[in-house]
XYZ file of C-alpha atoms in Angstrom:
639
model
C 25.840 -9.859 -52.684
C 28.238 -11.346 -50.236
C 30.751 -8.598 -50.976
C 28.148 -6.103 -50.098
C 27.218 -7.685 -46.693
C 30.838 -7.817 -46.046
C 31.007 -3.658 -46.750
C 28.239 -3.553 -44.682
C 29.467 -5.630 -41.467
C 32.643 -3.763 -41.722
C 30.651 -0.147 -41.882
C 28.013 -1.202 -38.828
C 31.116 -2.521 -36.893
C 33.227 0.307 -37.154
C 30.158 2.659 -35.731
C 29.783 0.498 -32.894
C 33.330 0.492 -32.177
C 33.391 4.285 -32.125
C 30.810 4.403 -29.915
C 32.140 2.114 -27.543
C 35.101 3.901 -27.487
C 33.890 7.320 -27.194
C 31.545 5.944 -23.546
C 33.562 3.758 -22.280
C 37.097 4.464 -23.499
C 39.941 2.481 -25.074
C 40.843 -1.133 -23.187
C 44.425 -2.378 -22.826
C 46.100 -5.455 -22.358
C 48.121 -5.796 -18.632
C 50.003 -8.488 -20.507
C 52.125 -8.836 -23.971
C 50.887 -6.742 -26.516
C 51.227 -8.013 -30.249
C 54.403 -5.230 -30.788
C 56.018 -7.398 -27.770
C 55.661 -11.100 -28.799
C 58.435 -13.178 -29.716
C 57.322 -16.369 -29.883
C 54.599 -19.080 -30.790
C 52.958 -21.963 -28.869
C 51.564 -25.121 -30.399
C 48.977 -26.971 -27.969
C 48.089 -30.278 -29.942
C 47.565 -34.556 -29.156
C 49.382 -36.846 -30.875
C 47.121 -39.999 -31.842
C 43.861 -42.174 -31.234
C 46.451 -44.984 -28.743
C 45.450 -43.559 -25.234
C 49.273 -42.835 -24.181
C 48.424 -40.145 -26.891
C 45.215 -38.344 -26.049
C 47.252 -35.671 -24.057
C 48.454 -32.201 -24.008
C 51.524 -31.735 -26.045
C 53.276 -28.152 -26.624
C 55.630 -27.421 -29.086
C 57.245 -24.277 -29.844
C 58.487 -21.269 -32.500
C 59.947 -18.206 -32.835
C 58.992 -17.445 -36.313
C 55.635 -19.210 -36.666
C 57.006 -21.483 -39.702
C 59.756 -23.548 -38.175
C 58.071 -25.572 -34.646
C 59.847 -27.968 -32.046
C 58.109 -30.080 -29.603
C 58.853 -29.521 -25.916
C 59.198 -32.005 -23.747
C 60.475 -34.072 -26.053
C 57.044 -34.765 -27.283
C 55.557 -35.856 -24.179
C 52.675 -34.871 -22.395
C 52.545 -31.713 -20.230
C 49.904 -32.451 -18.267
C 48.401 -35.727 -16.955
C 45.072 -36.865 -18.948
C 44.324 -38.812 -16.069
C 43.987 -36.280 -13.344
C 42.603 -33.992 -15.484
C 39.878 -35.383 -17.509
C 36.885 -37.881 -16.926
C 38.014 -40.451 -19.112
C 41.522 -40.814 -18.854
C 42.279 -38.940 -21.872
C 41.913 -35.509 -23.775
C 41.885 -33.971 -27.405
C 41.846 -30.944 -29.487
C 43.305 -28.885 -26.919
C 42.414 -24.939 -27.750
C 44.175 -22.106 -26.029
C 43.480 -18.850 -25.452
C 45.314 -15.402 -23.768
C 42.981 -14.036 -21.686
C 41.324 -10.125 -22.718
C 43.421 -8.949 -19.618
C 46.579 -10.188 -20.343
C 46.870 -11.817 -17.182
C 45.721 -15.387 -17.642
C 45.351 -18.353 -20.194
C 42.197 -20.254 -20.896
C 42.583 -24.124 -22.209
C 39.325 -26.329 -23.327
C 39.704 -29.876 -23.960
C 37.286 -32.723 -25.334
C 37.433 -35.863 -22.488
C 37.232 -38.731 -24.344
C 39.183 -41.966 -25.211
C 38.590 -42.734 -29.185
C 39.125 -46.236 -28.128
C 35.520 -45.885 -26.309
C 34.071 -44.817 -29.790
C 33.355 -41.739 -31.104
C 29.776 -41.317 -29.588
C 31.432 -42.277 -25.876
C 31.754 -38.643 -24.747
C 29.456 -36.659 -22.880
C 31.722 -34.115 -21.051
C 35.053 -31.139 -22.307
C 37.688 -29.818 -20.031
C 37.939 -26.372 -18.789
C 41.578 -25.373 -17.948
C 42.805 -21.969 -16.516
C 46.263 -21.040 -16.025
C 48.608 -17.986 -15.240
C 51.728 -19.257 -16.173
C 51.303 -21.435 -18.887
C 52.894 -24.261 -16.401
C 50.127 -24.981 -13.621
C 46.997 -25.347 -14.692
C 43.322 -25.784 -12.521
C 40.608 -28.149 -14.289
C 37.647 -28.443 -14.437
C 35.221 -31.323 -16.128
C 32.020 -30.387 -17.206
C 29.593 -33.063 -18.245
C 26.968 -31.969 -20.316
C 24.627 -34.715 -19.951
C 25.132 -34.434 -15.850
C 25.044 -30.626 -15.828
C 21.956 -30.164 -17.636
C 18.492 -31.506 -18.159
C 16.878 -32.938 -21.368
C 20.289 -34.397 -22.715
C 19.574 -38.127 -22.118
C 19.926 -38.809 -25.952
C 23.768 -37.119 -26.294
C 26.123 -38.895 -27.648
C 28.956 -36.644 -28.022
C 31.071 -33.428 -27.310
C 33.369 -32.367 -29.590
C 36.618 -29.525 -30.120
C 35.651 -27.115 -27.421
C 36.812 -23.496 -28.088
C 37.272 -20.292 -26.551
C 36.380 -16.579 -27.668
C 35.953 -13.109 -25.932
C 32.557 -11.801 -26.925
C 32.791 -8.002 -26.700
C 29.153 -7.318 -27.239
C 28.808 -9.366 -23.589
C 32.320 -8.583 -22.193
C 32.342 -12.378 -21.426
C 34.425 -15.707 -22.457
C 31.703 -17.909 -24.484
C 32.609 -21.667 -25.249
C 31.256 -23.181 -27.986
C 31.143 -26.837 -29.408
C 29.833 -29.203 -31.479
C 27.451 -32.115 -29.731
C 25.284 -34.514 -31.518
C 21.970 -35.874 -30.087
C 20.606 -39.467 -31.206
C 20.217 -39.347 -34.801
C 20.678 -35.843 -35.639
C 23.367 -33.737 -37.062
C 26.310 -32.190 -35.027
C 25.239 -28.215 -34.300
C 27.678 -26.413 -32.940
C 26.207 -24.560 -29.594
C 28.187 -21.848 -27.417
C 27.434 -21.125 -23.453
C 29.214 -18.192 -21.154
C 31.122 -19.639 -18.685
C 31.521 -18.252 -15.690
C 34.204 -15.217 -14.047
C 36.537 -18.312 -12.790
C 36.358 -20.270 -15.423
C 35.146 -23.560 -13.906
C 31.239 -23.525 -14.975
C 29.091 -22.678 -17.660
C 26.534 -19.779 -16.882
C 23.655 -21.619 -18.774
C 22.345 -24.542 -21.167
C 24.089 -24.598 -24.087
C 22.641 -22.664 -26.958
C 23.331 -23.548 -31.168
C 25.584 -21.014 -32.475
C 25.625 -22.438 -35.844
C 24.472 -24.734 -38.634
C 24.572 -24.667 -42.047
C 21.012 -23.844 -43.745
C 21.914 -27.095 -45.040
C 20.931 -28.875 -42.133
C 23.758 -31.265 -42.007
C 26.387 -31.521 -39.480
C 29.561 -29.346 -38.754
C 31.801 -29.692 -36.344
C 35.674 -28.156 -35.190
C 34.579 -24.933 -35.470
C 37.603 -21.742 -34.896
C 36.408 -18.385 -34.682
C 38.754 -15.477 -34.919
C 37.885 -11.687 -34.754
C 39.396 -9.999 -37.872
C 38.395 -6.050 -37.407
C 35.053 -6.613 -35.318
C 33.854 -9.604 -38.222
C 34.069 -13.044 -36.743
C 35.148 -15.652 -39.095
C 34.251 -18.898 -37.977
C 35.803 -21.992 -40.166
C 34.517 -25.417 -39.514
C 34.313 -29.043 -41.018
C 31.450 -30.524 -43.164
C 31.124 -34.035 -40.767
C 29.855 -36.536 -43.663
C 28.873 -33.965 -46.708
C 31.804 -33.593 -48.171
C 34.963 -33.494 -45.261
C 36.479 -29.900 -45.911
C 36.718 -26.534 -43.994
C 33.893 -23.479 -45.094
C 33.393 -21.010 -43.428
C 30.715 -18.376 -42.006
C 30.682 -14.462 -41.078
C 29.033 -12.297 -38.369
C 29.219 -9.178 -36.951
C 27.541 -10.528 -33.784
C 28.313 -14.166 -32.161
C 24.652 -15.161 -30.642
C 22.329 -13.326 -33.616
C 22.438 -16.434 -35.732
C 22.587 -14.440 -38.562
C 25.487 -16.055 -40.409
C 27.139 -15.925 -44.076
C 27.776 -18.928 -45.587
C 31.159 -18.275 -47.794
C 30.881 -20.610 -51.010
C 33.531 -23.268 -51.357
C 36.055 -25.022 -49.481
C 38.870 -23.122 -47.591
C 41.304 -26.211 -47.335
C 44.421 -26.541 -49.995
C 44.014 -30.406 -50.421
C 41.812 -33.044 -51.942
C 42.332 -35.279 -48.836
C 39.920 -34.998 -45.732
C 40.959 -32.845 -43.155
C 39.473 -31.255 -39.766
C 40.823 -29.442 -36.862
C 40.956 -26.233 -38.409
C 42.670 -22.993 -36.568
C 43.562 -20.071 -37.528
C 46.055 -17.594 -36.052
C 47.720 -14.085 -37.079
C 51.513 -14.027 -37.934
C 53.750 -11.623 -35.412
C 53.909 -7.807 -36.144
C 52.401 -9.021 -39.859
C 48.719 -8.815 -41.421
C 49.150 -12.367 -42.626
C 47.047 -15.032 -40.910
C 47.823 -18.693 -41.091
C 44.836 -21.325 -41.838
C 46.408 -24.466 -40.216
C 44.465 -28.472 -39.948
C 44.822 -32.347 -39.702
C 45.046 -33.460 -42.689
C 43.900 -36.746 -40.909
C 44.213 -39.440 -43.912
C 47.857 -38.879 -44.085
C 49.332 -38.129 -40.771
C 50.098 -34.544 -41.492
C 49.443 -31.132 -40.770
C 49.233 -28.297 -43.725
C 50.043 -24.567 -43.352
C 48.347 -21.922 -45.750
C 48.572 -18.770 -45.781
C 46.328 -15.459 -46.155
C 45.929 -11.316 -45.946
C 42.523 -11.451 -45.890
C 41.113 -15.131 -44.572
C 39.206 -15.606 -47.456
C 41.708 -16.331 -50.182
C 44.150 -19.244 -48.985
C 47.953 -20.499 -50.218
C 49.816 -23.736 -49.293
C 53.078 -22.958 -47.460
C 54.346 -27.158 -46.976
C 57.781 -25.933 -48.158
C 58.062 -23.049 -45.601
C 56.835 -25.178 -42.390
C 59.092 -27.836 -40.310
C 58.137 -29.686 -37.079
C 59.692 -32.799 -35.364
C 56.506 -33.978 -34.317
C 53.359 -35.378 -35.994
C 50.011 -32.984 -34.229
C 46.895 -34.159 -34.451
C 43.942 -30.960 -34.132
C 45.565 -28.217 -31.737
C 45.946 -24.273 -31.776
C 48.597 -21.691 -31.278
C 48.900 -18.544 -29.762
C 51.928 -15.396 -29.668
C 53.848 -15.443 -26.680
C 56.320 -13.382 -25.220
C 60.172 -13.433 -24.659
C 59.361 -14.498 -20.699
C 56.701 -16.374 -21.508
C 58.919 -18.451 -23.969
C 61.969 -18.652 -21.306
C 59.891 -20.027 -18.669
C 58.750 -22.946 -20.805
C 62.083 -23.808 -21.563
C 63.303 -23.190 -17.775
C 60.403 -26.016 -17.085
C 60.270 -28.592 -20.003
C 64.133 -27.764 -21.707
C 65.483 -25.991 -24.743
C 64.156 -28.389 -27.756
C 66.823 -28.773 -30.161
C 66.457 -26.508 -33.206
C 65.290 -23.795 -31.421
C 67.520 -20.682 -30.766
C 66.241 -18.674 -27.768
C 68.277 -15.443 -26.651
C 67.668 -15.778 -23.127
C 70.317 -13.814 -21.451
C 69.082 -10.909 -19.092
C 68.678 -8.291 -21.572
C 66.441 -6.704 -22.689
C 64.493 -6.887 -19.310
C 61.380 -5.731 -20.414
C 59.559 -8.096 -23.145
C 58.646 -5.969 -26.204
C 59.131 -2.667 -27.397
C 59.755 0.153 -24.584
C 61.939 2.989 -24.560
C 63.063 5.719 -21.863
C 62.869 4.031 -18.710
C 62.789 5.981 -15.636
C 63.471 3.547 -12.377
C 61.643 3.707 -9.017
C 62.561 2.119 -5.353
C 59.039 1.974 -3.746
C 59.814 2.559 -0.312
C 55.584 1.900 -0.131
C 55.663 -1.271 -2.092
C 59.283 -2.248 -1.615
C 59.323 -3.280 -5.149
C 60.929 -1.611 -7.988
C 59.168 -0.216 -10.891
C 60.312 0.836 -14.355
C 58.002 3.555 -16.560
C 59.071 3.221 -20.096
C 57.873 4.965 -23.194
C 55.628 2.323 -25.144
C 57.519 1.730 -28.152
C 56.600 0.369 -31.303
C 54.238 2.455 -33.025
C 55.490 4.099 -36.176
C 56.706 7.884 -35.844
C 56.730 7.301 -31.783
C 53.311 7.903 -32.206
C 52.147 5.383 -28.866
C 49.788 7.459 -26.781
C 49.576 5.084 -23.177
C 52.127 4.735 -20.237
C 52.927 1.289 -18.600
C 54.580 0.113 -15.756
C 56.455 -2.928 -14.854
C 57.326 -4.070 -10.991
C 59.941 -6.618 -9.707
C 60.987 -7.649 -6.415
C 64.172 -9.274 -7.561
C 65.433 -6.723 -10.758
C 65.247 -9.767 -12.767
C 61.894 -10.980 -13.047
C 59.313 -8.086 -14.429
C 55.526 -7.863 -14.224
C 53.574 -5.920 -16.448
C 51.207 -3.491 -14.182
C 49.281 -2.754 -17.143
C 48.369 0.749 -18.552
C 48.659 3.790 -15.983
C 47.920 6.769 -17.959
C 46.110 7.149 -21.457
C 46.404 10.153 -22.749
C 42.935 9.563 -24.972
C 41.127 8.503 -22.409
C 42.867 10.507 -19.106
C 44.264 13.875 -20.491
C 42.050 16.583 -22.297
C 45.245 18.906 -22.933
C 47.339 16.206 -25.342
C 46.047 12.827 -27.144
C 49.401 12.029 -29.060
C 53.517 11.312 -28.698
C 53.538 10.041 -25.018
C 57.228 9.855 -24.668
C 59.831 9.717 -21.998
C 58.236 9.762 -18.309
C 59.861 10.086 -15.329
C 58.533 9.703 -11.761
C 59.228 10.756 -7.797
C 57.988 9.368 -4.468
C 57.443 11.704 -1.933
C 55.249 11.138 1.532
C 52.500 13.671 2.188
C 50.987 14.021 5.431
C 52.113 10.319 6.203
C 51.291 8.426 3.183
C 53.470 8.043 0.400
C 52.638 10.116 -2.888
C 53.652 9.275 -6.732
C 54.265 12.125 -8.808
C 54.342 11.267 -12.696
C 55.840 13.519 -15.133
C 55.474 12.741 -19.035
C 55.828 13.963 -22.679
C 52.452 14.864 -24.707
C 52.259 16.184 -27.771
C 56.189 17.781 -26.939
C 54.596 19.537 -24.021
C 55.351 18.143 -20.270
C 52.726 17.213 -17.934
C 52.157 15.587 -14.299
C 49.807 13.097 -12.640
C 49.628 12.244 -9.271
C 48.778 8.925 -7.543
C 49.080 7.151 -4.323
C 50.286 4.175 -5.757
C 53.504 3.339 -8.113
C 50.912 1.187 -10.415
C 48.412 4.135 -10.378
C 45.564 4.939 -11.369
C 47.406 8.439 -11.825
C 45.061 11.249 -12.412
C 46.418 14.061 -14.679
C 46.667 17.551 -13.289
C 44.800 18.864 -16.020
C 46.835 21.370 -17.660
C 50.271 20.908 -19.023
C 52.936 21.960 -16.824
C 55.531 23.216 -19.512
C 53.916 24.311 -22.304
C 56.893 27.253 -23.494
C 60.391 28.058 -24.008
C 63.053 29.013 -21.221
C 64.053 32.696 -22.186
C 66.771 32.723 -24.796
C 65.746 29.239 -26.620
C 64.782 29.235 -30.032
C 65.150 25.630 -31.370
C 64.683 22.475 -29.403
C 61.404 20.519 -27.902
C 59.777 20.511 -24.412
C 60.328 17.176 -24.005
C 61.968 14.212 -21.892
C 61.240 15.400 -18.253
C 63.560 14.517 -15.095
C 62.890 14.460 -11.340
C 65.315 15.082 -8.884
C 64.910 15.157 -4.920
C 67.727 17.030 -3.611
C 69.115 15.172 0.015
C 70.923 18.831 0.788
C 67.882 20.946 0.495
C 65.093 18.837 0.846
C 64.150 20.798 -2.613
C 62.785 18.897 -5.614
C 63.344 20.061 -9.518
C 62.244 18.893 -12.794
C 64.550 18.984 -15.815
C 63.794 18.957 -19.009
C 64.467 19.495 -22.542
C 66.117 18.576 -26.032
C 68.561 20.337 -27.745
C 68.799 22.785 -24.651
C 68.890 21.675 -20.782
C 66.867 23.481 -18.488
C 65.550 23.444 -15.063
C 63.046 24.776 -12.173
C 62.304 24.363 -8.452
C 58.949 22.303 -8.284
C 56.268 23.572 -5.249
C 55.730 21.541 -2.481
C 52.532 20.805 -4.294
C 55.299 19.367 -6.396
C 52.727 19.721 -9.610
C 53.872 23.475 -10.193
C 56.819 25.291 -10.875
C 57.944 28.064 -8.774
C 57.901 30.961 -9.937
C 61.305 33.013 -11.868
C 63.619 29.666 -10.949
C 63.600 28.206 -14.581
C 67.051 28.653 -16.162
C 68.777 27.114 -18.634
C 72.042 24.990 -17.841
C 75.317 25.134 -19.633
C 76.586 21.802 -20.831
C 78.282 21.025 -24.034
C 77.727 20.597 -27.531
C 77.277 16.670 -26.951
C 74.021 17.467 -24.878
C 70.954 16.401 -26.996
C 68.277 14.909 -24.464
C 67.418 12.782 -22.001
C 68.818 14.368 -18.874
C 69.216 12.429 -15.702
C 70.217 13.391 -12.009
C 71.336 11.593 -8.986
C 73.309 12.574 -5.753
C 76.400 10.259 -4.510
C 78.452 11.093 -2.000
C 78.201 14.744 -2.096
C 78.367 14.946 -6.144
C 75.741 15.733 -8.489
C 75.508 13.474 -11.412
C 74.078 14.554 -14.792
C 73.657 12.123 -17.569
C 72.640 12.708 -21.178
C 72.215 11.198 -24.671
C 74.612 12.426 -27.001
C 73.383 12.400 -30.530
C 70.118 11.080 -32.324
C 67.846 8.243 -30.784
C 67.789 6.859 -34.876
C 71.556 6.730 -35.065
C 74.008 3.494 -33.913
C 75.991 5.840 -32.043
C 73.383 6.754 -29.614
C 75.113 7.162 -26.193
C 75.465 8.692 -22.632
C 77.672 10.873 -21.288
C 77.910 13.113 -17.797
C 79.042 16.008 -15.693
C 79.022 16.663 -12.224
C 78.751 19.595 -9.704
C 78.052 20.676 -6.453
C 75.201 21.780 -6.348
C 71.173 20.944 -8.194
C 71.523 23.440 -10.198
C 75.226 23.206 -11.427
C 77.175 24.731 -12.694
C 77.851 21.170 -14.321
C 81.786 20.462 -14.693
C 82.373 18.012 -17.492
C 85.159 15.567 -17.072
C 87.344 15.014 -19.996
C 86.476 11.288 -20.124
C 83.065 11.433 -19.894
C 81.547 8.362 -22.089
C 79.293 6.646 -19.940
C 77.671 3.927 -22.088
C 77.991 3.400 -25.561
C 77.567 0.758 -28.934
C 79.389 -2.674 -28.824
C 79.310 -3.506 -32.517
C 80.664 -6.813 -31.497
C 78.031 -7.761 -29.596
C 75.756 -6.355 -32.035
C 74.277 -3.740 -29.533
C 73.988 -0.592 -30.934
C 71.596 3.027 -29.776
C 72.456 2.284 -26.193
C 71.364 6.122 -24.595
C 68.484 7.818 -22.957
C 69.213 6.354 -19.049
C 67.905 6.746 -15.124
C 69.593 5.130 -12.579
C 68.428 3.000 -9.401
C 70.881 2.860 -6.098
C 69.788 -0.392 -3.983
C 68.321 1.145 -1.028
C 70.786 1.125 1.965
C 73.880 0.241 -0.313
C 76.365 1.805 -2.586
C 74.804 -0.544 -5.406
C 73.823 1.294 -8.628
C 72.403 -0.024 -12.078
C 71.915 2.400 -15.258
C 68.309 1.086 -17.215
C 68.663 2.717 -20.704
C 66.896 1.317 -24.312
C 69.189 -0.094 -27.373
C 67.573 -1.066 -31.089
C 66.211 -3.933 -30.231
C 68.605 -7.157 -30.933
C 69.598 -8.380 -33.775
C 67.085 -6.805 -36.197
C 67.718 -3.120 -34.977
C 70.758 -2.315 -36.652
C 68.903 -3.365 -40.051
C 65.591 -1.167 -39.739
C 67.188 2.125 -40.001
C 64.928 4.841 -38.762
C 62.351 2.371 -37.420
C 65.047 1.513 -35.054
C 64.457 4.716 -32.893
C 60.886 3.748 -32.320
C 61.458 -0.004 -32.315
C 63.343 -0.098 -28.995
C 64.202 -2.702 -26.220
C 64.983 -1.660 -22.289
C 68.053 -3.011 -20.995
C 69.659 -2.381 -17.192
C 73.506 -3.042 -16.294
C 75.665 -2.272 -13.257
C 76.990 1.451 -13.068
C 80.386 1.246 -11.072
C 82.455 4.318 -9.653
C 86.571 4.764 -9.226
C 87.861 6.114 -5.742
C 87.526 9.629 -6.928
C 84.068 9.548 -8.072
C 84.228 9.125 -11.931
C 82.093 7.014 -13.521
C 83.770 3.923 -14.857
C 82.631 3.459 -18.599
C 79.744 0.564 -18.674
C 80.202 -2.625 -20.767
C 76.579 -3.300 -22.571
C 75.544 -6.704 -21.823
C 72.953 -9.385 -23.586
């Protein structure tokens, strides 16, 4: 019977997630997505002494092995932040958009007693480093709770039916059970829209309490502690949060005869395993288990270190900069191994970066491919800014080819990108791969929204080419001519004058280039002191030996001379770089200052994936020097 429901949740969610998608389109993450994280952060208190009722985080970078930051001290002040000079079961939450992080806290001093609390914590941060708080006090905040005697283990979940952050808790009123209720709090975080409402209790009638929801394909599995009827973890299922229709799983989740509580559950990096973590309480430990599909659970003691003892907390993935700014503010714990030199300078997977100066903006803005889907098979565009080439912000998704494009839905590789002003205002063209056909949008902003012309823009061959794709589009403003020309192509190089509508080719000036038999793709072209410079990548984007070479001429549209040392960037093996190719490259407005931005296999595991390394790629960015004559001085890949 309960397998049946569970077909039958799975079947009624996956309709109404079609349907949502097909009105309202797909939603993305402006943040990390789970491709890009490289990390893990524990939020937990230590003990029942009040020095201990704090915020503690620890962190991992492989989910197992954990190291308190800090070194084990608070990171916030219980004091300033709570009602009663102290705070437990800290749960933490990324934020739908990417952008933010949500932290609810019980306010309460054990050494009060257990039925001393009235009021939880609401924390909002965008860093992970300053937080704003707010208390809310149940009892105060609402009418008809004179007999409350406590508030226990608030969490936080996105509720997509509502498209709103619900909190829910466990509170117990005079002699009745703990309930568990939930309320939507409000767009900043800092209220709750309405009286609490129960969520859940067991057709039992007795009490639960720290309950943990996750969302595992549209089913939410909420796990929470019998309080007094036996102490162990069960848990419920729904396809809908506030219907109160709720399966009761049969037995006891937890891998131990002792008690335990503080249950959480969170999903393993680029893996479908989940990890079932709690107090076990009696003996002053934590225990990890370990399952596919959260319903059968194993013990993993052996696999798990920490050099700290948590008492009921949560993690969540984090990303590469999200990890290096902890450490820049509460030091490298001991144990922990963090790469954080200044490549790659993207977090995640990302491949082909094309580089923009916004003379608009005065930022700088890469447009990668998004990497990490199997078979290059992504289908969305992002873009990243930075006022400093160092730190990067994720602008979120610009184009989606589902959603934006009716001519292509798959393989959005390899953009490219030009400013131009029109008519006094500054215009963005965007050129991309879809579906190994080249297309353009156009926005007035380098962060979009970029609205696709509608039809692709090449679609066919150059005369004379067989073999080869329509792929991996370049832009190039001539300063001579005040002309601008798009370049394109794999296996062949070709080229033709854009309109001044610059989202059409002119007619009869497509021709194919002569370079050498090193040209394979990714064609780049910038002007320096009256030379032409045209970069490629030499060989596949699978292979090690990935790399970038160039020619130069007089003129847009060559003829290209090739100089006989001509190796612009290639593999270090030493340094364990390897793939280094497909390029643009940024001059610093108003100097002679250039910087190549090309991907690599990501480091160290790229080298070890074979072809999953050519769609499991990391952007870099070095310094491109010339010699007195012009050539191009070979660049040294850098961590």
């Amino acid at each position: 019977m309960i397998k049946n429901y569970r077909a039958s949740l799975v079947l009624c969610t996956l309709l109404n997630l079609f349907f949502a998608l097909t009105s309202t389109g797909q939603m993305y993450k402006s943040g990390p997505a789970e491709k890009d994280f490289a990390g893990y952060l524990f939020t937990y208190f230590k003990g029942n002494a009040i020095k201990d009722e704090a915020v503690c985080f620890a962190i991992s970078t492989d989910g197992y092995n954990y190291r308190a930051l800090n070194h084990n001290e608070p990171v916030l002040n219980s004091k300033v932040i709570s009602s009663t000079g102290g705070v437990r079961d800290p749960h933490i939450l990324r934020s739908e958009d990417g952008r933010s992080f949500y932290m609810v806290l019980t306010d309460m001093t054990s050494s009060k007693g257990w039925d001393s609390n009235r009021a939880m914590v609401l924390m909002k941060s965008d860093d992970l480093i300053n937080w704003k708080h707010t208390v809310i006090n149940i009892q105060q905040r609402f009418k008809g709770h004179e007999n409350l005697k406590r508030v226990w283990a608030p969490q936080t979940i996105y509720d997509p039916a509502k498209r709103q952050y619900m909190i829910y808790f466990s509170m117990q009123h005079g002699t009745g059970p703990d309930i568990i209720y939930y309320a939507y709090v409000n767009s900043d975080f800092t209220d709750l829209e309405a009286e609490p409402q129960v969520l859940f209790r067991p057709k039992n009638g007795k009490s639960c309490i720290d309950g943990d929801i996750i969302n595992k394909n549209g089913i939410f599995h909420l796990f929470y502690k019998t309080e007094g009827n036996g102490n162990g973890i069960r848990l419920a299922l729904t396809d809908s949060l506030t219907s109160g229709k709720w399966i009761e799983q049969p037995g006891y989740k937890q891998q131990t005869r002792d008690a335990v509580e503080g249950s959480g559950v969170f999903k393993l990096n680029r893996s479908d395993k989940y990890i079932l973590m709690y107090d076990v309480y009696s003996k002053g430990k934590y225990q990890f288990c370990e399952s596919f599909d959260l319903d059968k659970f194993k013990k993993i003691d052996q696999e798990v270190t920490m050099d700290f003892h948590p008492r009921h907390g949560t993690i969540i993935p984090i990303s590469r900069t999200e990890l290096k700014n902890l450490c820049n503010k509460w030091g490298v714990p001991e144990g922990i191994e963090l790469k954080l030199s200044k490549n790659p300078v993207l977090d995640g997977f990302y491949a082909d970066p094309d580089v923009l100066y916004s003379n608009k903006t005065k930022k700088y803005y890469i447009y990668p491919t998004s990497d990490g889907f199997d078979g290059w098979s992504g289908f969305y565009f992002k873009t990243f800014s930075s006022s400093d080439l160092i730190n990067w912000t994720d602008e979120g998704v610009i184009l989606d080819l589902k959603k934006d494009v009716s001519w292509a839905n798959r393989n959005a590789w390899a953009p490219t990108i030009t400013e131009k002003k029109v008519k006094g205002d500054y215009q963005y063209y965007y050129y991309f791969t879809a579906a190994q056909k080249i297309g353009v949008a156009v926005s007035n902003m380098p962060t979009g929204p970029f609205k696709d012309s509608g039809k692709a823009l090449v679609n066919f061959k150059p005369e004379g080419i067989k073999g080869g794709q329509e792929i991996d589009p370049a832009v190039f403003n001539d300063p001579k001519t005040n002309k601008s020309y798009l370049y394109w192509g794999n296996g062949y190089l070709a080229v033709a004058e854009l309109n001044k509508d610059m989202i059409s080719l002119k007619p009869k000036t497509t021709k194919v280039l002569k370079t050498d038999q090193t040209f394979r793709e990714g064609c780049y072209v910038f002007y320096r002191k009256g030379i032409y410079y045209f970069l490629w990548s030499e060989d596949d984007t699978r292979s090690a030996n990935y790399r970038v070479r160039y020619g130069t001429s007089t003129s847009a549209l060559g003829p290209i001379q090739i100089p006989e040392n001509n190796l612009v960037l290639q593999k270090d093996p030493a340094q364990g770089i390897y793939g280094t190719g497909h390029n643009s490259v940024l001059q610093i407005p108003g100097k002679d200052e250039w910087h190549i931005v090309y991907h690599r296999f990501n480091y160290p595991n790229g080298i070890n994936m074979g072809d999953a390394a050519g769609f499991n790629r990391e952007v870099c960015m070095d310094r491109l020097f010339f010699d007195d004559q012009g050539n191009i001085i070979p660049v040294k890949p850098t961590h």
